[in-house]
Short mmCIF file of C-alpha atoms and ligand atoms in Angstrom, two decimals:
data_model
loop_
_atom_site.label_atom_id
_atom_site.label_comp_id
_atom_site.label_asym_id
_atom_site.label_seq_id
_atom_site.Cartn_x
_atom_site.Cartn_y
_atom_site.Cartn_z
CA MET A 1 133.56 118.27 109.33
CA ASN A 2 131.91 115.45 107.46
CA ARG A 3 128.67 113.53 107.39
CA GLU A 4 129.92 110.95 109.90
CA GLN A 5 130.56 113.73 112.39
CA TRP A 6 127.12 115.29 111.74
CA LYS A 7 125.58 111.85 112.38
CA ALA A 8 127.58 111.39 115.58
CA VAL A 9 126.50 114.79 116.88
CA ASP A 10 122.85 114.11 116.00
CA HIS A 11 123.19 110.82 117.87
CA PHE A 12 124.71 112.65 120.86
CA ILE A 13 121.94 115.28 120.92
CA THR A 14 119.22 112.69 120.51
CA SER A 15 120.64 110.43 123.22
CA LYS A 16 120.69 113.38 125.65
CA LEU A 17 117.51 115.28 124.76
CA VAL A 18 115.14 113.05 122.81
CA PRO A 19 114.21 110.00 124.86
CA GLY A 20 113.15 106.94 122.87
CA ASP A 21 109.43 106.58 122.31
CA ALA A 22 107.95 103.21 121.38
CA ALA A 23 105.26 104.60 119.04
CA LEU A 24 107.68 106.85 117.15
CA GLU A 25 110.25 104.06 116.81
CA ALA A 26 107.56 101.65 115.62
CA ALA A 27 106.38 104.24 113.08
CA LEU A 28 109.87 104.42 111.58
CA HIS A 29 110.26 100.65 111.66
CA ASP A 30 106.93 99.98 109.92
CA SER A 31 107.49 102.76 107.37
CA GLU A 32 110.78 101.18 106.37
CA ALA A 33 109.26 97.67 106.38
CA ALA A 34 106.54 98.93 104.00
CA GLY A 35 109.22 100.26 101.64
CA LEU A 36 108.64 103.98 102.27
CA PRO A 37 111.68 106.17 101.60
CA SER A 38 113.68 107.30 104.62
CA ILE A 39 112.96 111.00 104.07
CA ASN A 40 111.27 111.72 107.39
CA VAL A 41 112.59 114.37 109.76
CA THR A 42 115.18 113.25 112.32
CA PRO A 43 114.19 112.72 115.98
CA ASN A 44 115.72 116.02 117.10
CA GLN A 45 113.95 117.85 114.25
CA GLY A 46 110.72 116.10 115.19
CA LYS A 47 111.08 117.29 118.75
CA LEU A 48 111.68 120.83 117.46
CA LEU A 49 108.31 120.63 115.69
CA MET A 50 106.65 119.44 118.89
CA LEU A 51 108.25 122.26 120.91
CA LEU A 52 107.11 124.85 118.35
CA ALA A 53 103.56 123.52 118.65
CA GLN A 54 103.79 123.72 122.44
CA MET A 55 105.22 127.27 122.33
CA LEU A 56 102.28 128.33 120.16
CA GLY A 57 99.73 126.51 122.32
CA ALA A 58 98.60 125.04 119.00
CA LYS A 59 94.96 124.02 118.79
CA LYS A 60 95.02 123.33 115.06
CA ILE A 61 97.99 122.07 113.05
CA LEU A 62 98.20 121.44 109.32
CA GLU A 63 100.91 119.29 107.75
CA ILE A 64 101.55 119.01 104.01
CA GLY A 65 103.46 115.78 103.28
CA THR A 66 102.71 112.91 105.70
CA LEU A 67 104.87 110.00 104.51
CA GLY A 68 104.52 107.38 107.31
CA GLY A 69 103.32 109.91 109.87
CA TYR A 70 106.58 110.30 111.80
CA SER A 71 106.64 114.12 111.85
CA THR A 72 102.83 114.01 112.17
CA ILE A 73 103.06 112.14 115.47
CA TRP A 74 105.68 114.58 116.79
CA LEU A 75 103.49 117.56 115.84
CA ALA A 76 100.39 115.99 117.41
CA CYS A 77 102.30 115.50 120.68
CA GLY A 78 102.58 119.30 120.86
CA LEU A 79 98.84 119.98 120.47
CA VAL A 80 96.92 121.37 123.42
CA GLU A 81 94.28 119.11 124.98
CA GLY A 82 91.43 118.79 122.49
CA GLY A 83 93.57 120.04 119.60
CA LYS A 84 93.37 118.66 116.06
CA LEU A 85 95.82 117.98 113.25
CA ILE A 86 95.14 117.50 109.55
CA THR A 87 97.87 116.03 107.36
CA LEU A 88 97.81 115.91 103.54
CA GLU A 89 99.34 113.06 101.54
CA ALA A 90 99.18 112.21 97.83
CA ALA A 91 100.39 108.60 97.94
CA GLU A 92 97.77 106.06 99.06
CA LYS A 93 100.34 103.61 100.43
CA HIS A 94 102.01 106.34 102.51
CA ALA A 95 98.63 107.46 103.87
CA GLN A 96 97.73 103.88 104.85
CA VAL A 97 101.02 103.33 106.67
CA ALA A 98 100.60 106.69 108.41
CA GLN A 99 97.04 105.86 109.54
CA LYS A 100 98.28 102.67 111.19
CA ASN A 101 101.23 104.41 112.82
CA ILE A 102 98.99 107.21 114.12
CA ALA A 103 96.43 104.73 115.49
CA ARG A 104 99.12 102.74 117.29
CA ALA A 105 100.38 105.99 118.85
CA GLY A 106 96.86 106.46 120.27
CA LEU A 107 96.38 109.68 118.30
CA ALA A 108 93.72 108.69 115.77
CA GLU A 109 91.04 110.81 117.48
CA LYS A 110 93.12 113.96 117.07
CA MET A 111 94.21 113.43 113.49
CA GLU A 112 92.92 113.26 109.98
CA VAL A 113 94.98 112.03 107.04
CA ARG A 114 93.56 113.48 103.80
CA LEU A 115 94.51 111.54 100.71
CA GLY A 116 95.12 113.39 97.44
CA PRO A 117 97.37 116.04 95.89
CA ALA A 118 97.74 118.82 98.45
CA ILE A 119 96.93 121.48 95.88
CA GLU A 120 93.44 119.93 95.62
CA SER A 121 92.99 119.30 99.36
CA LEU A 122 93.96 122.83 100.45
CA PRO A 123 91.02 124.68 98.81
CA LYS A 124 88.68 122.11 100.39
CA LEU A 125 90.05 122.93 103.84
CA ALA A 126 89.25 126.58 103.13
CA GLU A 127 85.76 125.76 101.82
CA GLN A 128 85.08 123.70 104.93
CA ARG A 129 86.38 126.56 107.10
CA LEU A 130 88.74 124.27 108.97
CA GLY A 131 91.28 126.99 109.67
CA PRO A 132 92.82 129.07 110.93
CA PHE A 133 95.72 126.77 111.71
CA ASP A 134 98.20 127.86 114.38
CA LEU A 135 101.11 125.91 112.90
CA ILE A 136 101.64 124.65 109.35
CA PHE A 137 104.48 122.30 108.43
CA ILE A 138 105.26 122.05 104.71
CA ASP A 139 107.29 118.99 103.67
CA ALA A 140 105.94 117.65 100.34
CA ASP A 141 106.91 118.09 96.67
CA LYS A 142 109.36 120.97 96.66
CA ALA A 143 108.33 122.35 93.26
CA SER A 144 104.97 123.40 94.75
CA THR A 145 106.30 124.92 97.97
CA ALA A 146 105.40 128.51 97.04
CA ASP A 147 101.82 127.47 96.20
CA TYR A 148 101.55 125.65 99.53
CA VAL A 149 102.81 128.71 101.39
CA ASP A 150 100.20 130.83 99.64
CA TRP A 151 97.47 128.45 100.82
CA ALA A 152 99.03 128.21 104.27
CA ILE A 153 98.74 132.00 104.60
CA ARG A 154 95.09 131.91 103.55
CA LEU A 155 94.46 129.20 106.17
CA SER A 156 96.24 131.15 108.93
CA ARG A 157 95.64 134.01 111.33
CA ARG A 158 97.93 136.74 112.57
CA GLY A 159 100.69 135.02 114.59
CA SER A 160 100.36 131.62 112.89
CA VAL A 161 103.70 130.01 112.12
CA ILE A 162 104.72 128.25 108.90
CA VAL A 163 107.74 125.89 108.87
CA VAL A 164 109.15 124.67 105.56
CA ASP A 165 111.65 121.81 105.35
CA ASN A 166 114.49 121.23 102.85
CA VAL A 167 115.04 124.81 101.73
CA VAL A 168 118.82 124.66 101.24
CA ARG A 169 119.23 121.44 99.24
CA GLN A 170 122.94 120.90 99.88
CA GLY A 171 123.55 124.52 98.98
CA ALA A 172 122.07 124.19 95.49
CA VAL A 173 119.51 126.87 96.31
CA ALA A 174 122.22 129.53 95.99
CA ASP A 175 123.33 128.27 92.57
CA ALA A 176 121.41 130.29 89.98
CA THR A 177 122.53 127.91 87.21
CA ASN A 178 120.92 124.86 88.84
CA LYS A 179 117.83 123.85 86.85
CA ASN A 180 116.67 120.97 89.06
CA GLU A 181 112.88 121.17 89.47
CA ASP A 182 113.03 121.00 93.27
CA VAL A 183 115.75 123.64 93.47
CA LEU A 184 113.81 125.93 91.12
CA GLY A 185 110.72 125.35 93.28
CA VAL A 186 112.57 126.33 96.43
CA ARG A 187 114.06 129.41 94.72
CA ARG A 188 110.54 130.44 93.66
CA PHE A 189 109.51 130.03 97.30
CA TYR A 190 112.30 132.44 98.42
CA ASP A 191 111.26 134.94 95.74
CA MET A 192 107.74 134.80 97.10
CA LEU A 193 108.86 135.25 100.72
CA ALA A 194 111.03 138.20 99.73
CA LYS A 195 108.03 140.08 98.31
CA ASP A 196 105.06 138.87 100.33
CA THR A 197 104.13 141.37 103.02
CA ARG A 198 101.65 138.97 104.63
CA LEU A 199 104.49 137.24 106.47
CA SER A 200 107.93 137.74 107.97
CA ALA A 201 110.41 134.91 107.38
CA THR A 202 113.94 133.64 107.74
CA ALA A 203 115.78 130.42 106.91
CA ILE A 204 118.74 128.60 108.42
CA GLN A 205 121.17 126.01 107.09
CA THR A 206 121.32 122.72 108.98
CA VAL A 207 123.58 119.67 109.04
CA GLY A 208 122.75 116.34 110.64
CA SER A 209 122.28 112.64 110.10
CA LYS A 210 120.26 113.40 106.94
CA GLY A 211 123.01 115.60 105.47
CA TYR A 212 123.17 119.31 104.63
CA ASP A 213 119.91 121.17 104.18
CA GLY A 214 117.88 123.83 105.96
CA LEU A 215 114.53 125.01 107.18
CA ALA A 216 112.54 128.20 106.87
CA ILE A 217 110.22 129.66 109.45
CA ALA A 218 107.68 132.42 108.95
CA VAL A 219 105.14 134.23 111.07
CA ILE A 220 101.95 135.72 109.67
CA ASN A 221 101.79 139.50 110.11
C1 SAM B 301 109.55 114.32 102.74
S1 SAM B 301 108.14 113.30 102.76
C2 SAM B 301 107.32 113.82 104.22
C3 SAM B 301 108.05 113.41 105.46
C4 SAM B 301 107.27 113.62 106.73
N1 SAM B 301 106.88 115.01 106.87
C5 SAM B 301 108.12 113.23 107.92
O1 SAM B 301 109.05 113.98 108.25
O2 SAM B 301 107.87 112.15 108.50
C6 SAM B 301 107.15 114.02 101.50
C7 SAM B 301 105.77 113.39 101.37
O3 SAM B 301 105.00 114.26 100.54
C8 SAM B 301 104.19 113.47 99.71
N2 SAM B 301 103.82 114.25 98.53
C9 SAM B 301 104.53 114.46 97.40
N3 SAM B 301 103.85 115.21 96.55
C10 SAM B 301 102.67 115.52 97.15
C11 SAM B 301 101.54 116.26 96.76
N4 SAM B 301 101.48 116.86 95.57
N5 SAM B 301 100.52 116.37 97.64
C12 SAM B 301 100.58 115.76 98.85
N6 SAM B 301 101.63 115.03 99.26
C13 SAM B 301 102.65 114.90 98.42
C14 SAM B 301 105.07 112.27 99.38
O4 SAM B 301 104.28 111.18 98.92
C15 SAM B 301 105.77 112.03 100.70
O5 SAM B 301 105.07 111.08 101.46
#
């Protein structure tokens, strides 16, 4: 098994199960054209997010880490009629590209992109009583993941689901000698999950066109 094979299988799955969508493809194209890094979820991962939202009958979704709005658009496609999504992004350029991509997808009415460090935006969401969110997708700076999960729990209700991306990091997460800031952040996140009785969680390893990584999923007790 190698990365070429993972890519080929992702391509196979996507060609069978994830029909092309003009707005999503344009979002990726314009994100790349604007110089944003290609660190968005893959199409089949995006569809997984949409299906999770549909399974939950999500009325309110929170995303932490917007980039160009690719995963945001997938999540919004899973909202129930009249549902709302708030996405948090620290980089102004990313937020601007996302706004345009979201508007072109015809989703601007359902969405709000909040600019600023997520750790500052999250308490404001609580103050403004914008929760509880049914689904929260965390995909921002990995060092802060545990803090974001703590806020996600406070902004949830029993049965809300939290999904966290990039929790395996090419296997580095299991290497206790690795001192990379992102790896340490993800390890801190696992330590938190292991002790926190407010939620029940698991994680899986994944391979695909973006390499070897993994995602965690948790439900609020
Ligand atoms: C992996 S990308 C998000 C990808 C996006 N979820 C997708 O799949 O299309 C991470 C994003 O988080 C943003 N970010 C990094 N640190 C942040 C912070 N402290 N607060 C909010 N956003 C942050 C980055 O600017 C970047 O756009």
